Amino acid sequence: MHTPHDTRRGALIRALGLAATGGLLAQGFRAEAAAAGPALDWAWLAGSWKVRHRRLKSRLTGSKEWQEFDGTCVNWPLMGGAANVDNNVIGLPAGDYHGVGLRCFHLEKRQWGIWWIDSRFARIEPPVWGGFRNGVGTFMGEDTHEGTPVTVMFRWSAMTATSAHWEQAFSIDGGKSWESNWHMDFARVSG
Protein backbone atom coordinates (compact mmCIF):
# COMPACT_ATOMS: atom_id res chain seq x y z
CA MET A 1 0.00 0.00 0.00
CA HIS A 2 1.35 3.42 -0.94
CA THR A 3 1.15 6.28 1.52
CA PRO A 4 0.32 9.82 0.30
CA HIS A 5 4.04 10.59 0.75
CA ASP A 6 5.00 7.71 -1.58
CA THR A 7 2.46 8.88 -4.16
CA ARG A 8 3.79 12.46 -4.05
CA ARG A 9 7.38 11.21 -4.32
CA GLY A 10 6.49 9.04 -7.34
CA ALA A 11 4.70 11.96 -9.00
CA LEU A 12 7.69 14.22 -8.35
CA ILE A 13 10.12 11.69 -9.82
CA ARG A 14 7.91 11.27 -12.90
CA ALA A 15 7.59 15.06 -13.26
CA LEU A 16 11.35 15.48 -12.99
CA GLY A 17 11.90 12.85 -15.64
CA LEU A 18 9.39 14.47 -17.98
CA ALA A 19 10.72 17.98 -17.33
CA ALA A 20 14.31 16.93 -17.88
CA THR A 21 13.46 14.90 -20.96
CA GLY A 22 11.22 17.60 -22.45
CA GLY A 23 13.78 20.34 -21.88
CA LEU A 24 16.59 18.30 -23.37
CA LEU A 25 14.54 17.26 -26.39
CA ALA A 26 13.58 20.90 -26.93
CA GLN A 27 17.30 21.73 -27.06
CA GLY A 28 17.87 19.04 -29.66
CA PHE A 29 19.79 16.88 -27.19
CA ARG A 30 21.18 13.65 -28.67
CA ALA A 31 22.97 10.79 -26.92
CA GLU A 32 26.01 11.31 -29.19
CA ALA A 33 26.26 14.95 -28.11
CA ALA A 34 26.14 13.96 -24.44
CA ALA A 35 29.32 11.97 -24.92
CA ALA A 36 31.09 15.19 -25.96
CA GLY A 37 30.21 16.85 -22.63
CA PRO A 38 32.19 16.48 -19.42
CA ALA A 39 30.59 13.17 -18.47
CA LEU A 40 33.14 12.51 -15.71
CA ASP A 41 32.75 15.85 -13.87
CA TRP A 42 30.44 14.31 -11.27
CA ALA A 43 31.58 10.66 -11.42
CA TRP A 44 33.19 11.01 -7.97
CA LEU A 45 29.78 11.88 -6.41
CA ALA A 46 27.96 8.68 -7.44
CA GLY A 47 27.08 6.48 -4.47
CA SER A 48 26.10 6.85 -0.82
CA TRP A 49 27.43 9.48 1.59
CA LYS A 50 27.19 10.56 5.20
CA VAL A 51 27.05 14.33 5.37
CA ARG A 52 28.01 16.63 8.24
CA HIS A 53 26.23 19.98 7.90
CA ARG A 54 27.21 23.30 9.41
CA ARG A 55 24.99 26.29 8.66
CA LEU A 56 24.38 29.77 9.97
CA LYS A 57 21.33 29.80 12.19
CA SER A 58 20.22 33.07 10.59
CA ARG A 59 21.35 34.25 7.15
CA LEU A 60 22.02 37.83 6.05
CA THR A 61 21.56 39.12 9.60
CA GLY A 62 25.19 39.27 10.75
CA SER A 63 24.70 36.08 12.77
CA LYS A 64 27.81 34.20 13.90
CA GLU A 65 25.84 31.30 15.45
CA TRP A 66 26.26 28.01 13.60
CA GLN A 67 24.13 24.86 13.79
CA GLU A 68 25.65 21.43 13.17
CA PHE A 69 23.71 18.33 12.21
CA ASP A 70 23.96 15.17 10.11
CA GLY A 71 22.40 13.93 6.91
CA THR A 72 22.75 11.51 4.04
CA CYS A 73 23.09 11.77 0.28
CA VAL A 74 22.65 9.09 -2.40
CA ASN A 75 23.67 10.14 -5.93
CA TRP A 76 23.42 8.35 -9.26
CA PRO A 77 24.34 9.35 -12.82
CA LEU A 78 21.84 9.67 -15.66
CA MET A 79 22.15 9.97 -19.44
CA GLY A 80 25.68 8.59 -19.60
CA GLY A 81 27.00 11.16 -17.13
CA ALA A 82 25.41 14.21 -18.80
CA ALA A 83 23.07 14.48 -15.78
CA ASN A 84 22.83 13.18 -12.23
CA VAL A 85 20.42 13.28 -9.34
CA ASP A 86 20.70 12.83 -5.61
CA ASN A 87 18.31 12.19 -2.77
CA ASN A 88 19.20 13.96 0.48
CA VAL A 89 17.94 13.61 4.04
CA ILE A 90 18.85 16.67 6.09
CA GLY A 91 18.63 16.27 9.85
CA LEU A 92 17.86 19.82 10.98
CA PRO A 93 17.51 20.28 14.74
CA ALA A 94 13.81 21.06 14.15
CA GLY A 95 13.32 17.80 12.23
CA ASP A 96 14.38 15.98 9.08
CA TYR A 97 13.49 17.10 5.60
CA HIS A 98 14.28 15.80 2.14
CA GLY A 99 15.86 17.48 -0.85
CA VAL A 100 16.65 16.47 -4.40
CA GLY A 101 19.62 17.84 -6.32
CA LEU A 102 19.34 17.61 -10.11
CA ARG A 103 22.30 18.45 -12.37
CA CYS A 104 22.36 18.56 -16.15
CA PHE A 105 25.01 19.67 -18.63
CA HIS A 106 23.80 22.33 -21.07
CA LEU A 107 25.48 21.71 -24.41
CA GLU A 108 25.23 25.25 -25.80
CA LYS A 109 26.29 27.00 -22.58
CA ARG A 110 28.96 24.36 -21.90
CA GLN A 111 27.95 24.65 -18.25
CA TRP A 112 26.27 22.57 -15.61
CA GLY A 113 22.90 23.64 -14.26
CA ILE A 114 21.98 22.61 -10.72
CA TRP A 115 18.39 22.66 -9.46
CA TRP A 116 17.32 22.03 -5.85
CA ILE A 117 13.93 20.71 -4.75
CA ASP A 118 13.10 21.17 -1.07
CA SER A 119 10.36 18.95 0.42
CA ARG A 120 9.35 21.72 2.83
CA PHE A 121 8.31 24.09 0.03
CA ALA A 122 7.38 21.71 -2.83
CA ARG A 123 9.06 23.81 -5.52
CA ILE A 124 12.15 23.75 -7.70
CA GLU A 125 14.59 26.50 -6.77
CA PRO A 126 16.12 28.67 -9.53
CA PRO A 127 19.25 27.02 -10.99
CA VAL A 128 22.87 27.88 -10.42
CA TRP A 129 25.22 27.55 -13.43
CA GLY A 130 28.92 26.85 -13.72
CA GLY A 131 31.59 24.20 -13.93
CA PHE A 132 34.87 22.84 -12.69
CA ARG A 133 38.27 24.46 -12.98
CA ASN A 134 41.49 23.36 -11.28
CA GLY A 135 39.62 20.86 -9.10
CA VAL A 136 37.01 23.32 -7.82
CA GLY A 137 33.41 23.56 -8.99
CA THR A 138 31.83 27.02 -8.85
CA PHE A 139 28.15 27.57 -9.67
CA MET A 140 26.20 30.83 -9.42
CA GLY A 141 22.64 32.05 -9.89
CA GLU A 142 20.01 34.53 -8.79
CA ASP A 143 17.39 33.81 -6.13
CA THR A 144 15.72 35.40 -3.12
CA HIS A 145 16.13 34.72 0.58
CA GLU A 146 13.15 35.71 2.71
CA GLY A 147 12.20 38.32 0.11
CA THR A 148 15.72 39.72 -0.40
CA PRO A 149 17.28 39.26 -3.87
CA VAL A 150 20.55 37.32 -3.58
CA THR A 151 23.26 35.96 -5.80
CA VAL A 152 23.82 32.36 -4.73
CA MET A 153 27.14 30.56 -5.07
CA PHE A 154 27.74 26.83 -4.63
CA ARG A 155 31.36 25.70 -4.43
CA TRP A 156 32.57 22.09 -4.50
CA SER A 157 36.16 21.42 -3.42
CA ALA A 158 38.47 18.77 -1.94
CA MET A 159 36.78 16.04 -3.98
CA THR A 160 38.32 12.57 -3.56
CA ALA A 161 36.97 9.04 -3.91
CA THR A 162 35.92 9.13 -0.24
CA SER A 163 35.31 12.79 0.67
CA ALA A 164 34.22 16.19 -0.60
CA HIS A 165 33.32 19.65 0.66
CA TRP A 166 30.39 21.83 -0.45
CA GLU A 167 29.77 25.44 0.52
CA GLN A 168 26.95 27.89 -0.12
CA ALA A 169 27.31 31.67 0.03
CA PHE A 170 24.96 34.61 -0.59
CA SER A 171 25.74 38.08 -1.89
CA ILE A 172 23.34 41.03 -1.74
CA ASP A 173 25.71 43.45 -3.51
CA GLY A 174 26.19 41.75 -6.86
CA GLY A 175 29.14 39.61 -5.76
CA LYS A 176 31.31 42.31 -4.15
CA SER A 177 31.00 40.57 -0.78
CA TRP A 178 29.79 37.14 0.26
CA GLU A 179 28.31 35.54 3.37
CA SER A 180 29.23 31.87 3.59
CA ASN A 181 26.19 30.31 5.27
CA TRP A 182 26.23 26.54 4.77
CA HIS A 183 29.02 23.93 4.66
CA MET A 184 28.68 20.21 4.04
CA ASP A 185 31.45 17.64 4.49
CA PHE A 186 30.83 14.37 2.66
CA ALA A 187 32.22 10.98 3.76
CA ARG A 188 31.56 8.00 1.50
CA VAL A 189 29.60 5.11 2.99
CA SER A 190 31.56 1.96 2.20
CA GLY A 191 29.94 -1.10 0.70
PDB file of C-alpha atoms in Angstrom:
ATOM      1  CA  MET A   1       0.000   0.000   0.000  1.00  0.00           C
ATOM      2  CA  HIS A   2       1.350   3.424  -0.937  1.00  0.00           C
ATOM      3  CA  THR A   3       1.155   6.281   1.519  1.00  0.00           C
ATOM      4  CA  PRO A   4       0.322   9.821   0.302  1.00  0.00           C
ATOM      5  CA  HIS A   5       4.039  10.595   0.754  1.00  0.00           C
ATOM      6  CA  ASP A   6       5.001   7.707  -1.578  1.00  0.00           C
ATOM      7  CA  THR A   7       2.458   8.879  -4.163  1.00  0.00           C
ATOM      8  CA  ARG A   8       3.786  12.462  -4.046  1.00  0.00           C
ATOM      9  CA  ARG A   9       7.380  11.211  -4.324  1.00  0.00           C
ATOM     10  CA  GLY A  10       6.491   9.042  -7.339  1.00  0.00           C
ATOM     11  CA  ALA A  11       4.700  11.955  -8.997  1.00  0.00           C
ATOM     12  CA  LEU A  12       7.692  14.220  -8.348  1.00  0.00           C
ATOM     13  CA  ILE A  13      10.122  11.689  -9.819  1.00  0.00           C
ATOM     14  CA  ARG A  14       7.908  11.267 -12.897  1.00  0.00           C
ATOM     15  CA  ALA A  15       7.594  15.057 -13.261  1.00  0.00           C
ATOM     16  CA  LEU A  16      11.351  15.477 -12.987  1.00  0.00           C
ATOM     17  CA  GLY A  17      11.904  12.855 -15.640  1.00  0.00           C
ATOM     18  CA  LEU A  18       9.387  14.474 -17.979  1.00  0.00           C
ATOM     19  CA  ALA A  19      10.721  17.984 -17.331  1.00  0.00           C
ATOM     20  CA  ALA A  20      14.314  16.935 -17.883  1.00  0.00           C
ATOM     21  CA  THR A  21      13.456  14.899 -20.962  1.00  0.00           C
ATOM     22  CA  GLY A  22      11.223  17.597 -22.448  1.00  0.00           C
ATOM     23  CA  GLY A  23      13.780  20.335 -21.882  1.00  0.00           C
ATOM     24  CA  LEU A  24      16.590  18.295 -23.367  1.00  0.00           C
ATOM     25  CA  LEU A  25      14.542  17.265 -26.386  1.00  0.00           C
ATOM     26  CA  ALA A  26      13.581  20.897 -26.933  1.00  0.00           C
ATOM     27  CA  GLN A  27      17.303  21.732 -27.059  1.00  0.00           C
ATOM     28  CA  GLY A  28      17.874  19.040 -29.664  1.00  0.00           C
ATOM     29  CA  PHE A  29      19.788  16.876 -27.188  1.00  0.00           C
ATOM     30  CA  ARG A  30      21.184  13.652 -28.665  1.00  0.00           C
ATOM     31  CA  ALA A  31      22.968  10.794 -26.925  1.00  0.00           C
ATOM     32  CA  GLU A  32      26.014  11.313 -29.189  1.00  0.00           C
ATOM     33  CA  ALA A  33      26.261  14.948 -28.107  1.00  0.00           C
ATOM     34  CA  ALA A  34      26.138  13.964 -24.439  1.00  0.00           C
ATOM     35  CA  ALA A  35      29.325  11.967 -24.922  1.00  0.00           C
ATOM     36  CA  ALA A  36      31.091  15.189 -25.963  1.00  0.00           C
ATOM     37  CA  GLY A  37      30.207  16.847 -22.633  1.00  0.00           C
ATOM     38  CA  PRO A  38      32.192  16.483 -19.418  1.00  0.00           C
ATOM     39  CA  ALA A  39      30.594  13.171 -18.470  1.00  0.00           C
ATOM     40  CA  LEU A  40      33.137  12.514 -15.712  1.00  0.00           C
ATOM     41  CA  ASP A  41      32.747  15.846 -13.871  1.00  0.00           C
ATOM     42  CA  TRP A  42      30.441  14.310 -11.273  1.00  0.00           C
ATOM     43  CA  ALA A  43      31.576  10.659 -11.419  1.00  0.00           C
ATOM     44  CA  TRP A  44      33.186  11.014  -7.974  1.00  0.00           C
ATOM     45  CA  LEU A  45      29.777  11.880  -6.413  1.00  0.00           C
ATOM     46  CA  ALA A  46      27.961   8.680  -7.439  1.00  0.00           C
ATOM     47  CA  GLY A  47      27.085   6.478  -4.469  1.00  0.00           C
ATOM     48  CA  SER A  48      26.101   6.855  -0.822  1.00  0.00           C
ATOM     49  CA  TRP A  49      27.434   9.476   1.590  1.00  0.00           C
ATOM     50  CA  LYS A  50      27.191  10.557   5.204  1.00  0.00           C
ATOM     51  CA  VAL A  51      27.046  14.328   5.368  1.00  0.00           C
ATOM     52  CA  ARG A  52      28.014  16.628   8.237  1.00  0.00           C
ATOM     53  CA  HIS A  53      26.225  19.977   7.903  1.00  0.00           C
ATOM     54  CA  ARG A  54      27.214  23.301   9.414  1.00  0.00           C
ATOM     55  CA  ARG A  55      24.988  26.289   8.658  1.00  0.00           C
ATOM     56  CA  LEU A  56      24.383  29.765   9.973  1.00  0.00           C
ATOM     57  CA  LYS A  57      21.331  29.804  12.192  1.00  0.00           C
ATOM     58  CA  SER A  58      20.225  33.071  10.588  1.00  0.00           C
ATOM     59  CA  ARG A  59      21.346  34.248   7.150  1.00  0.00           C
ATOM     60  CA  LEU A  60      22.019  37.830   6.055  1.00  0.00           C
ATOM     61  CA  THR A  61      21.555  39.124   9.604  1.00  0.00           C
ATOM     62  CA  GLY A  62      25.192  39.268  10.746  1.00  0.00           C
ATOM     63  CA  SER A  63      24.702  36.083  12.768  1.00  0.00           C
ATOM     64  CA  LYS A  64      27.808  34.196  13.895  1.00  0.00           C
ATOM     65  CA  GLU A  65      25.839  31.304  15.446  1.00  0.00           C
ATOM     66  CA  TRP A  66      26.256  28.012  13.600  1.00  0.00           C
ATOM     67  CA  GLN A  67      24.129  24.856  13.791  1.00  0.00           C
ATOM     68  CA  GLU A  68      25.654  21.431  13.172  1.00  0.00           C
ATOM     69  CA  PHE A  69      23.713  18.326  12.205  1.00  0.00           C
ATOM     70  CA  ASP A  70      23.955  15.168  10.112  1.00  0.00           C
ATOM     71  CA  GLY A  71      22.405  13.931   6.913  1.00  0.00           C
ATOM     72  CA  THR A  72      22.753  11.507   4.040  1.00  0.00           C
ATOM     73  CA  CYS A  73      23.088  11.765   0.278  1.00  0.00           C
ATOM     74  CA  VAL A  74      22.653   9.087  -2.402  1.00  0.00           C
ATOM     75  CA  ASN A  75      23.668  10.138  -5.929  1.00  0.00           C
ATOM     76  CA  TRP A  76      23.416   8.350  -9.261  1.00  0.00           C
ATOM     77  CA  PRO A  77      24.344   9.349 -12.822  1.00  0.00           C
ATOM     78  CA  LEU A  78      21.839   9.675 -15.658  1.00  0.00           C
ATOM     79  CA  MET A  79      22.152   9.966 -19.439  1.00  0.00           C
ATOM     80  CA  GLY A  80      25.685   8.587 -19.601  1.00  0.00           C
ATOM     81  CA  GLY A  81      27.001  11.160 -17.129  1.00  0.00           C
ATOM     82  CA  ALA A  82      25.408  14.208 -18.801  1.00  0.00           C
ATOM     83  CA  ALA A  83      23.067  14.475 -15.783  1.00  0.00           C
ATOM     84  CA  ASN A  84      22.833  13.177 -12.234  1.00  0.00           C
ATOM     85  CA  VAL A  85      20.421  13.280  -9.339  1.00  0.00           C
ATOM     86  CA  ASP A  86      20.701  12.834  -5.610  1.00  0.00           C
ATOM     87  CA  ASN A  87      18.308  12.191  -2.767  1.00  0.00           C
ATOM     88  CA  ASN A  88      19.200  13.959   0.480  1.00  0.00           C
ATOM     89  CA  VAL A  89      17.942  13.608   4.035  1.00  0.00           C
ATOM     90  CA  ILE A  90      18.849  16.667   6.086  1.00  0.00           C
ATOM     91  CA  GLY A  91      18.633  16.266   9.850  1.00  0.00           C
ATOM     92  CA  LEU A  92      17.862  19.818  10.981  1.00  0.00           C
ATOM     93  CA  PRO A  93      17.510  20.277  14.743  1.00  0.00           C
ATOM     94  CA  ALA A  94      13.808  21.058  14.150  1.00  0.00           C
ATOM     95  CA  GLY A  95      13.324  17.798  12.230  1.00  0.00           C
ATOM     96  CA  ASP A  96      14.376  15.976   9.081  1.00  0.00           C
ATOM     97  CA  TYR A  97      13.487  17.102   5.601  1.00  0.00           C
ATOM     98  CA  HIS A  98      14.284  15.796   2.135  1.00  0.00           C
ATOM     99  CA  GLY A  99      15.857  17.477  -0.853  1.00  0.00           C
ATOM    100  CA  VAL A 100      16.650  16.469  -4.401  1.00  0.00           C
ATOM    101  CA  GLY A 101      19.621  17.838  -6.317  1.00  0.00           C
ATOM    102  CA  LEU A 102      19.344  17.612 -10.106  1.00  0.00           C
ATOM    103  CA  ARG A 103      22.296  18.455 -12.365  1.00  0.00           C
ATOM    104  CA  CYS A 104      22.359  18.556 -16.145  1.00  0.00           C
ATOM    105  CA  PHE A 105      25.010  19.674 -18.634  1.00  0.00           C
ATOM    106  CA  HIS A 106      23.803  22.333 -21.074  1.00  0.00           C
ATOM    107  CA  LEU A 107      25.484  21.708 -24.414  1.00  0.00           C
ATOM    108  CA  GLU A 108      25.230  25.251 -25.804  1.00  0.00           C
ATOM    109  CA  LYS A 109      26.285  27.003 -22.579  1.00  0.00           C
ATOM    110  CA  ARG A 110      28.963  24.359 -21.905  1.00  0.00           C
ATOM    111  CA  GLN A 111      27.953  24.655 -18.246  1.00  0.00           C
ATOM    112  CA  TRP A 112      26.266  22.567 -15.611  1.00  0.00           C
ATOM    113  CA  GLY A 113      22.896  23.641 -14.258  1.00  0.00           C
ATOM    114  CA  ILE A 114      21.983  22.612 -10.720  1.00  0.00           C
ATOM    115  CA  TRP A 115      18.392  22.658  -9.455  1.00  0.00           C
ATOM    116  CA  TRP A 116      17.317  22.028  -5.852  1.00  0.00           C
ATOM    117  CA  ILE A 117      13.933  20.706  -4.754  1.00  0.00           C
ATOM    118  CA  ASP A 118      13.095  21.167  -1.074  1.00  0.00           C
ATOM    119  CA  SER A 119      10.359  18.955   0.415  1.00  0.00           C
ATOM    120  CA  ARG A 120       9.346  21.724   2.826  1.00  0.00           C
ATOM    121  CA  PHE A 121       8.306  24.094   0.033  1.00  0.00           C
ATOM    122  CA  ALA A 122       7.380  21.712  -2.832  1.00  0.00           C
ATOM    123  CA  ARG A 123       9.060  23.808  -5.516  1.00  0.00           C
ATOM    124  CA  ILE A 124      12.146  23.747  -7.699  1.00  0.00           C
ATOM    125  CA  GLU A 125      14.586  26.500  -6.766  1.00  0.00           C
ATOM    126  CA  PRO A 126      16.125  28.668  -9.527  1.00  0.00           C
ATOM    127  CA  PRO A 127      19.246  27.024 -10.988  1.00  0.00           C
ATOM    128  CA  VAL A 128      22.872  27.882 -10.423  1.00  0.00           C
ATOM    129  CA  TRP A 129      25.222  27.546 -13.430  1.00  0.00           C
ATOM    130  CA  GLY A 130      28.923  26.846 -13.720  1.00  0.00           C
ATOM    131  CA  GLY A 131      31.585  24.204 -13.931  1.00  0.00           C
ATOM    132  CA  PHE A 132      34.875  22.836 -12.687  1.00  0.00           C
ATOM    133  CA  ARG A 133      38.275  24.462 -12.980  1.00  0.00           C
ATOM    134  CA  ASN A 134      41.487  23.356 -11.284  1.00  0.00           C
ATOM    135  CA  GLY A 135      39.622  20.860  -9.105  1.00  0.00           C
ATOM    136  CA  VAL A 136      37.014  23.324  -7.817  1.00  0.00           C
ATOM    137  CA  GLY A 137      33.407  23.556  -8.991  1.00  0.00           C
ATOM    138  CA  THR A 138      31.826  27.020  -8.850  1.00  0.00           C
ATOM    139  CA  PHE A 139      28.147  27.569  -9.671  1.00  0.00           C
ATOM    140  CA  MET A 140      26.201  30.833  -9.424  1.00  0.00           C
ATOM    141  CA  GLY A 141      22.641  32.049  -9.894  1.00  0.00           C
ATOM    142  CA  GLU A 142      20.011  34.531  -8.793  1.00  0.00           C
ATOM    143  CA  ASP A 143      17.390  33.807  -6.132  1.00  0.00           C
ATOM    144  CA  THR A 144      15.716  35.403  -3.119  1.00  0.00           C
ATOM    145  CA  HIS A 145      16.131  34.719   0.582  1.00  0.00           C
ATOM    146  CA  GLU A 146      13.146  35.714   2.711  1.00  0.00           C
ATOM    147  CA  GLY A 147      12.195  38.323   0.110  1.00  0.00           C
ATOM    148  CA  THR A 148      15.719  39.720  -0.396  1.00  0.00           C
ATOM    149  CA  PRO A 149      17.276  39.264  -3.866  1.00  0.00           C
ATOM    150  CA  VAL A 150      20.551  37.324  -3.577  1.00  0.00           C
ATOM    151  CA  THR A 151      23.259  35.963  -5.796  1.00  0.00           C
ATOM    152  CA  VAL A 152      23.821  32.356  -4.731  1.00  0.00           C
ATOM    153  CA  MET A 153      27.135  30.557  -5.066  1.00  0.00           C
ATOM    154  CA  PHE A 154      27.741  26.828  -4.632  1.00  0.00           C
ATOM    155  CA  ARG A 155      31.355  25.703  -4.431  1.00  0.00           C
ATOM    156  CA  TRP A 156      32.570  22.092  -4.496  1.00  0.00           C
ATOM    157  CA  SER A 157      36.157  21.420  -3.416  1.00  0.00           C
ATOM    158  CA  ALA A 158      38.472  18.771  -1.938  1.00  0.00           C
ATOM    159  CA  MET A 159      36.782  16.035  -3.979  1.00  0.00           C
ATOM    160  CA  THR A 160      38.318  12.569  -3.562  1.00  0.00           C
ATOM    161  CA  ALA A 161      36.973   9.044  -3.909  1.00  0.00           C
ATOM    162  CA  THR A 162      35.921   9.131  -0.242  1.00  0.00           C
ATOM    163  CA  SER A 163      35.310  12.785   0.671  1.00  0.00           C
ATOM    164  CA  ALA A 164      34.217  16.187  -0.603  1.00  0.00           C
ATOM    165  CA  HIS A 165      33.317  19.650   0.658  1.00  0.00           C
ATOM    166  CA  TRP A 166      30.388  21.830  -0.450  1.00  0.00           C
ATOM    167  CA  GLU A 167      29.765  25.437   0.521  1.00  0.00           C
ATOM    168  CA  GLN A 168      26.946  27.888  -0.116  1.00  0.00           C
ATOM    169  CA  ALA A 169      27.310  31.669   0.035  1.00  0.00           C
ATOM    170  CA  PHE A 170      24.959  34.608  -0.590  1.00  0.00           C
ATOM    171  CA  SER A 171      25.740  38.084  -1.892  1.00  0.00           C
ATOM    172  CA  ILE A 172      23.343  41.031  -1.742  1.00  0.00           C
ATOM    173  CA  ASP A 173      25.712  43.453  -3.508  1.00  0.00           C
ATOM    174  CA  GLY A 174      26.193  41.746  -6.855  1.00  0.00           C
ATOM    175  CA  GLY A 175      29.139  39.610  -5.765  1.00  0.00           C
ATOM    176  CA  LYS A 176      31.310  42.309  -4.148  1.00  0.00           C
ATOM    177  CA  SER A 177      30.995  40.573  -0.775  1.00  0.00           C
ATOM    178  CA  TRP A 178      29.792  37.136   0.262  1.00  0.00           C
ATOM    179  CA  GLU A 179      28.307  35.543   3.374  1.00  0.00           C
ATOM    180  CA  SER A 180      29.235  31.873   3.594  1.00  0.00           C
ATOM    181  CA  ASN A 181      26.195  30.311   5.271  1.00  0.00           C
ATOM    182  CA  TRP A 182      26.228  26.540   4.770  1.00  0.00           C
ATOM    183  CA  HIS A 183      29.023  23.928   4.656  1.00  0.00           C
ATOM    184  CA  MET A 184      28.678  20.212   4.040  1.00  0.00           C
ATOM    185  CA  ASP A 185      31.450  17.644   4.494  1.00  0.00           C
ATOM    186  CA  PHE A 186      30.828  14.373   2.658  1.00  0.00           C
ATOM    187  CA  ALA A 187      32.219  10.984   3.755  1.00  0.00           C
ATOM    188  CA  ARG A 188      31.564   7.999   1.504  1.00  0.00           C
ATOM    189  CA  VAL A 189      29.603   5.107   2.992  1.00  0.00           C
ATOM    190  CA  SER A 190      31.558   1.958   2.198  1.00  0.00           C
ATOM    191  CA  GLY A 191      29.940  -1.101   0.702  1.00  0.00           C
TER     192      GLY A 191
END
